[in-house]
Every structure is written in structure tokens, then in C-alpha cells.
Amino acid sequence: MKLEKCVTIDNVNRNLLNIRYAVRGPIVDRALQIERELAKGASKPFNRVVRANIGDCHALGQKPITFIRQVLALVSCPQLMNSPDLPADVKDRATEILQDCTQGSVGAYSPSAGLMIVRRHIVEYLEARDGVSASLEDIYLGSGASDLIKSVLTLFSGVVDGKPPAVMIPIPQYPLFSGTLAELGINQANYYLDEEDNWALQVEELERSYQEASEHSRVVALVVINPGNPTGQVLSRQNIEEIIIFAHKHNLFILADEVYQENIISKPFYSFKKVMHELGAPYSDMELASFVTCSKGWAAECGLRGAFLELTRLSPPVRSVFAASRGVMQCPTVLGQCVLDCIVRPPRRGETSFAQWREEREKIARLLAERASTAYSTFNDIPGYSCNPIEGSMFAFPQVEIPALAQEEAADLDMSPDEFYCLRLLEETGVCVVPGTGFGQRPGTFHFRTTILHSREEFQHMMESITRFHNNFLNRFS
Amino acid sequence: MKLEKCVTIDNVNRNLLNIRYAVRGPIVDRALQIERELAKGASKPFNRVVRANIGDCHALGQKPITFIRQVLALVSCPQLMNSPDLPADVKDRATEILQDCTQGSVGAYSPSAGLMIVRRHIVEYLEARDGVSASLEDIYLGSGASDLIKSVLTLFSGVVDGKPPAVMIPIPQYPLFSGTLAELGINQANYYLDEEDNWALQVEELERSYQEASEHSRVVALVVINPGNPTGQVLSRQNIEEIIIFAHKHNLFILADEVYQENIISKPFYSFKKVMHELGAPYSDMELASFVTCSKGWAAECGLRGAFLELTRLSPPVRSVFAASRGVMQCPTVLGQCVLDCIVRPPRRGETSFAQWREEREKIARLLAERASTAYSTFNDIPGYSCNPIEGSMFAFPQVEIPALAQEEAADLDMSPDEFYCLRLLEETGVCVVPGTGFGQRPGTFHFRTTILHSREEFQHMMESITRFHNNFLNRFS
């Protein structure tokens, strides 16, 4: 007798069926499969897979920041407090953190919003960044920015006055947003970034998107990703002002995904908070959610899951609702909180670890700038490719012309042209990038996202592989 | 000009308004306030607050397991690999884990479901526990059991054929369930545990609850908490069989919250998986979700947020949906995963750390058994108290008779009698416990939940404080 399943594809939560997450999607699955085939001795035109699908610096060989790892070791295992291998300021920091943990153990729950000391250091960090006061009560730590973004978006879920909610997101976007909105049953109101104007947000396009979505939805919030993911632009101060004024006009809640704010290559970063403040009333009174994570920036500790949210100017009852919803999940990982503490309060001049920290950090910044510049020039040198300057983040998102013949073959295989292109790239060179379809793009344009974090040799190998592949591809399909 | 808020209490997600989480609720807030008052020199009839509201062993003075913390230190900071302070098997374990991390860094993302090596060790652990085969593909690691329980419950959300979903949960329950169901918009179908029969699940009561909820809802799943939280019972094998047969009859998905399975005091623990298997077909083919966390058990590393879910016999398309929904959140904390690894694969006889590990573990078990026995006898000695044997978990949940006069005063203050009782207990003795209302209880009965994890002196102080308070309370209100 075959048992009827309780959960079937017909009765499972409909919202989950719409989740797509290309960064870990079918092309990546195929890459993992190819790695297994290679390990078993399969013969391929390449000897290794180059993973360029995910912004995971350590996976691409970046070494951890020594200070962070030493603090982690010590808060985990205070019996090492006398170890001669650990510098004085590491011991001081670990002691300071442990004093804020109940009974001095990172194994005790922290407050739901995070350890007091980490939040205090975050406040200092934000005040130094913006020249604007920040409040302990507005800071919430989480297990990754994804966790916190989902919590904030959850506030907007639910039909009001017969209208479903909608949140405006950029296209291209980071698919955490589309995936989470799908899960929460919130409509996605797309606005296109202007590729011709270095991926700027044009108010006219924001307005179009808002009006279109308003016909059937209650548009409640606007997501901005700055520095851009996958697009790598850093918004100008003027553009940020325009966005704020637009959001204010329509009473939209701004979610500023600013997780790449420490991955700045060639243009100053302005936080939404700072610009709102400097615009003055009424803009300086607007609600705002801004996200920072230890997975990005120079630390790039993706696996350690530390992040924070600054959630400003919420009405007090809504703040209580938010805090209660966070409280049910107990607290974010205390060790992830410790990583954040080291990031927002790194070693200072005069402290034992300062020189090493500065050297490590500068090396990471140098490497990122080099790769950005190489990627930009290489991609613009390939016929049929165009790529905007990479001003921040860890990605390039070049546009690729795909010949009509290749588009037809893709259609025959029930794939989009860019998926077809990326799959061929993988099969022929071992280079694994994510098709533009996974992020969204203007109809008729094709892109892919690649990380630019590899070692010099690997990066050069990747660039050469892509160039060679593209020439062969054009020969075959033109 | 006062700015209109984007998010107001009138348009915020309705579901969030129904979240209550008493374990961190108003009585706990008052306790924290009292701690601050004491620190400022306020005069009270006690000199310290005794926190007995949350099952947080380290916060109550339990020392971390040395092996776990040494492994954490080493995977965080592999430069300590040559440290003479760390034993050989710690180095072996750290090396083994790091080999499974991309580029040997815990700072790289792991697969969404967790590191392969940890899942392999979990499979071995489950097979040894149950004598039933387990599969790597069924294991998902998470940032705490709460995270994983929420993901599984999310599968059930959504109206089908005009009927909203409902999930059956015990009363008393752990309020993660009520809170998460509220957030997901899933109806809560309460079944009462039988306090007279040591908090057993009676099939007649399950049937009543099912039928009642079926009138307006689609009842899809049954939550069982074993060992019980807050109730501390360990279900008999026969009771588990009855529950499985009941669930099968109504095609209910079983969620077995088995997080206290390593906190066993006086009765053997049987997993739902084992009993299902031994019942044979059709029961051995039923879907099942079972949860284990590093926050409980002998490790009790609440702050480190490691947990796993075994999700068996899902239909393949539903499994893909589940995996996709987990993938959007990237991965659980890798250091939390390392803790789990140490728990499911602790030092073995012959390994360097075995003796110390065994000694630490036995001490924790001994202490728990002592406290359970003291709590049981003390509570049953207080007039008007009754308490079932504490067979597992870390809690006692005594029933307290509250005089009519006190009930009237509570009503005047707009509180439930047990909330009033617990607040008075806190104000007069500094002992902070959670009222039964926070977990649910049969109308007209009153309880509170207290942890039983304190040091001997603190526990004795707490028991004496409660006894003295209760006598005064009776004098005042009888």
C-alpha cells in the first residue's frame, strides 16, 4: 500500500513554489556535478571548475583577518587567555566581550537584539560614519543580513483594505529580495536600473513602477541596493537625494541594502541615513532600515553569520511588534556578534594588532581594486561585451550580445539565452557564473554576474577562458 | 509638520500582532528592571534576582564542555594548531572539519543544509540511536531549532480549497509554536496534555481537538514535544505508538520536538522515528520532522545557535521546495555546525579528551537529576502545590492553587491569577519564573515554569523563597 503524503506539491505553501535563487541554482548544481566528474577522472577541456557564482571571499582564497579569528578563539576558549600566541589587545577585546555575556559564556543566550557591548560599538561606528547620532535601541543583530531583511519585509505582509502589499525592488536585483517577497506573499514591483547611466535609479522609472504597481497593490516600501549587487555601481549623493524625495512623496519605507559599503573601489559611499539627515525635515524624520553584514566588507566572514540592522524612527508600537517577532527566534549567534564587534571596532593605532590588521585590510582592498579594473577593461575589450565601471561590491555584471542563432538554440532547449550562454561557458571552460535571468534584466538584454575575488592567476585564467569561449561561441552561432 | 509613518499599528502585518513569547515577556522585563534598581542601591526584601525563566544552562553557571570549546578555538584560529594547550583529538577534529570547509575556512559559506562531515556524523548518531538507517539527504542544519521549526511550519501555510490550515499543538506548549503559527497565519488547534496521567497525550483528547479544528480548518500537522517543555514528562513508548496511529488515521504530518532527548532523568527516551520504524508499514512510511539543538542536552550551548532537523520521507518535489526555501538564507553559522559535530560525535574511549568529557558530562547529568528530585519533592510538600515527576527536560511545571481572593485582585489588575502570582513572587523574593498563561493550561488551573538548572545553593535559596512566599500569599489571600 502506497501511503498518501501529508504534504504534496498541490497543498504545500504556494508562496514557496515561486522561490528562485540562482546564486545556488541549476548552473551551480551542474558545476558541482562537473567537479565530481573531474574527481573521478572524467576528461574535460579544463582541469578544474572556477566558481565565480557567489560572493564568498574565503572560498576564493582570501585569508581571514587575524585579529577577528584570534578574538573568536579566545572568547570560545578562555582557557587560552595565557597563551603567548595571542596579542594583548585580543585578550582585552575577548575579556570585554565576555564581561557582557551572561556568566561570561558565549554559550548563554544574548538579548534578542544582540550583546549590549556590540550594539554600543555599532552605535559608535555609525556615528563616526555619518556624523549623525545613532541609538542603541535601533540596532538589531541577526544571523546574516538575509535574516534581518526577511524580518523587516515581514512587517509589510498582509492585505489591507482589499489590496495586497507590494515592495519596489531594482532590476537587476539580488534574488534574496524576490525570493523573500515570494515567500511572504508580497508583490514585487520592479524598477529598472539605468544601465546607460551606470545603473543609476531614474526617478521617472521609479514613478512608472510605482504607478503601475499601485493599480493592483498597496506599494509600501522601496528597496535600494547600494553599492549595487549584481551591478557594482555606487550611487551618487545626488541620486540618493532624488530617491529619498521620491520615497517621501509616496510615503514609502526605504530598505537600504548597504552591505557592500566597505567594498568601495572608486567612488565615495553615502549612507541613506546620512543623506536623509542632511536633507533636513521632513526627510530626516523618515523611517529607514539599513543592513550591514560581516559576510561582506574586508572581513568577508560569510560562514560566521553576523549582521546588523539599524531600524530608525519606527513608531513605538511598531517597534514593539518588531522586537517581539525577533524575540521568538531567541538570539543570533553570539560568535557572529563577536565578529561584528571586531569589524565595527577594529584595532586602533597604538594597539598591538593594528599594524597587521591594517596590512591585511589594505591588501584586500588593493586586490579588489585591481580585479575591478582588470574585469572592466577585459570585458570592454571582448567584442559584443560591455561593462560599466565597477565602483563597489565584489561583482562585475557585463552585458553580452548573444547572436540570434544561439537564442534560437536556447529556446529549443527551453532556456533563456543567457542561461544557455552560461551553461555552455561552464561546460567548455569550467567557469561558473550566474546568468542575468537570476537577477532580472531588461528584456532583450543578456548579462551574467561574476565575482572578482579570485587570486591573480585564477582571475587571469578566468578572463582568458571567457574571452576564448566567447570568440568560439560567436564563430559557432554567427 | 509631523510625518505620517509608513508602518503603523493599523497597517503592520496582522499576524505579528498575535505573537506572545512569555519566556522573554513582561515579567522578565520587570526582573531586568529590578536588577537595575538593585544595582542602583534600591532596598528590596532580597539582594538579587534569580532568573529561572529560560532554559539557559550557561547563564545559570553550567561550565562549557571543554572539548567543544577547544575545537571551536582551533577551527576559528588554525594558527593555534601547534599550541601545547590543546589535546591531540581536538587537533584531529578541527583538521577534519576544516578539510570539509571550502578553502579550509569556517568563514566560507557551507552548503545550505550544512557541512557534509557534520551531516555524516549526524547520520551515524541517528543510526546508533534508533537502529534505523538515516540519510544524509534528510538532514538540514539550522541556526537553532526555532529556525528549523519555523521553516517546516512554513510548508503548511496558505488556504487550500477555501480552508485555512491548522496545526495541533499541546497545551501547555512551548510558545515558539504559538508565536510561529501566529506569524505564519496558521490556526492553532489545541489539545490538552493529561496532567492527571503525567502529561500524557490521550487519543480521545487528540480526536476532540482534531474534530473541533476540522470544522473550520484543514488540520495538517501534529506537534509533539518529547521530553515535554514546559511539562518535563518523557512519553512512554506505548503513548508514542498511539500518537503515531492517530496521526496516520488523519494523515497528519508529525513534528517531533525532541530537543531535550539528551536531558533524560528517569525514563527511557524513544524517538518517533524509531517507534514508527518498529511499528512497520504503513507507519514506517509516514513523513516526519524531528529537531535536535546544541542549546539543550549536556552541551547547552544556547548562544552558539546550532541545530539540526531530520526530515524524512518527504515527496521529492516537496523536498526540493523545502531545500530552495532554506537556500535563500545561505547557510547556518559554521561554528554552530562545529558544535553540533562535537555533540553527535563526542570523544570516544581511547581518545585524549575522553576522560574529561565523560566527567563533565556525568556531572551535568547528576546535577540535573538531583535538582529534578529536589524540585519534585519540595513542590509536592508545599500546601496547594502539586507537581508531576520530572522525567526529562530542564523544567518543573507545578500546579498552584490560587485562592479566590487573589484571583479577584488579579482580575482588578487585569492580569490572570498566575501572572499575578508570579509577579508577586518576583517583587517579594526576586525569583523570576514564567506564568502558566505563557504556555497555556486548562482553564481554572494555574501553573508556572521554572528551570531546575541552578547551582545547589541557588536552587535551595529559590525553593525556600518560593515556599516562604507561598505561605505568606496564602495568609494574605485566604
PDB file of C-alpha atoms in Angstrom, chain A residues 5 60 90-91 98 102 109 134-135 161 172 177 192 216 218 227 243 271 295 298 303 338 343 438 441 446 473 476:
ATOM      1  CA  LYS A   5       1.774  12.025   1.573  1.00  0.00           C
ATOM      2  CA  LEU A  60      38.182  32.088  -3.289  1.00  0.00           C
ATOM      3  CA  VAL A  90      42.978  40.391  21.509  1.00  0.00           C
ATOM      4  CA  LYS A  91      42.899  39.436  25.182  1.00  0.00           C
ATOM      5  CA  LEU A  98      32.933  38.017  27.851  1.00  0.00           C
ATOM      6  CA  THR A 102      25.835  36.225  30.966  1.00  0.00           C
ATOM      7  CA  TYR A 109      21.711  33.425  25.093  1.00  0.00           C
ATOM      8  CA  ALA A 134      22.559  56.716  16.450  1.00  0.00           C
ATOM      9  CA  SER A 135      20.627  54.873  19.144  1.00  0.00           C
ATOM     10  CA  ASP A 161      -8.352  47.413   2.563  1.00  0.00           C
ATOM     11  CA  PRO A 172      18.731  43.650 -11.697  1.00  0.00           C
ATOM     12  CA  PHE A 177      14.611  40.015  -2.321  1.00  0.00           C
ATOM     13  CA  TYR A 192      14.821  49.053 -13.902  1.00  0.00           C
ATOM     14  CA  HIS A 216      -3.500  46.500  -8.044  1.00  0.00           C
ATOM     15  CA  ARG A 218      -0.563  48.917  -1.904  1.00  0.00           C
ATOM     16  CA  PRO A 227      26.692  49.524  -3.626  1.00  0.00           C
ATOM     17  CA  ILE A 243      15.390  58.624  -4.258  1.00  0.00           C
ATOM     18  CA  SER A 271      24.582  56.118   3.615  1.00  0.00           C
ATOM     19  CA  SER A 295      29.873  38.371   5.223  1.00  0.00           C
ATOM     20  CA  TRP A 298      37.033  43.385   4.275  1.00  0.00           C
ATOM     21  CA  GLY A 303      30.167  31.351   7.282  1.00  0.00           C
ATOM     22  CA  CYS A 338      31.783  38.900  18.214  1.00  0.00           C
ATOM     23  CA  ILE A 343      34.583  44.838  12.394  1.00  0.00           C
ATOM     24  CA  GLY A 438      18.674  35.068 -11.972  1.00  0.00           C
ATOM     25  CA  GLN A 441      17.450  42.375 -16.739  1.00  0.00           C
ATOM     26  CA  PHE A 446      21.700  39.488 -21.559  1.00  0.00           C
ATOM     27  CA  PHE A 473      30.663  30.986 -29.388  1.00  0.00           C
ATOM     28  CA  ARG A 476      29.653  28.927 -33.995  1.00  0.00           C
TER      29      ARG A 476
END
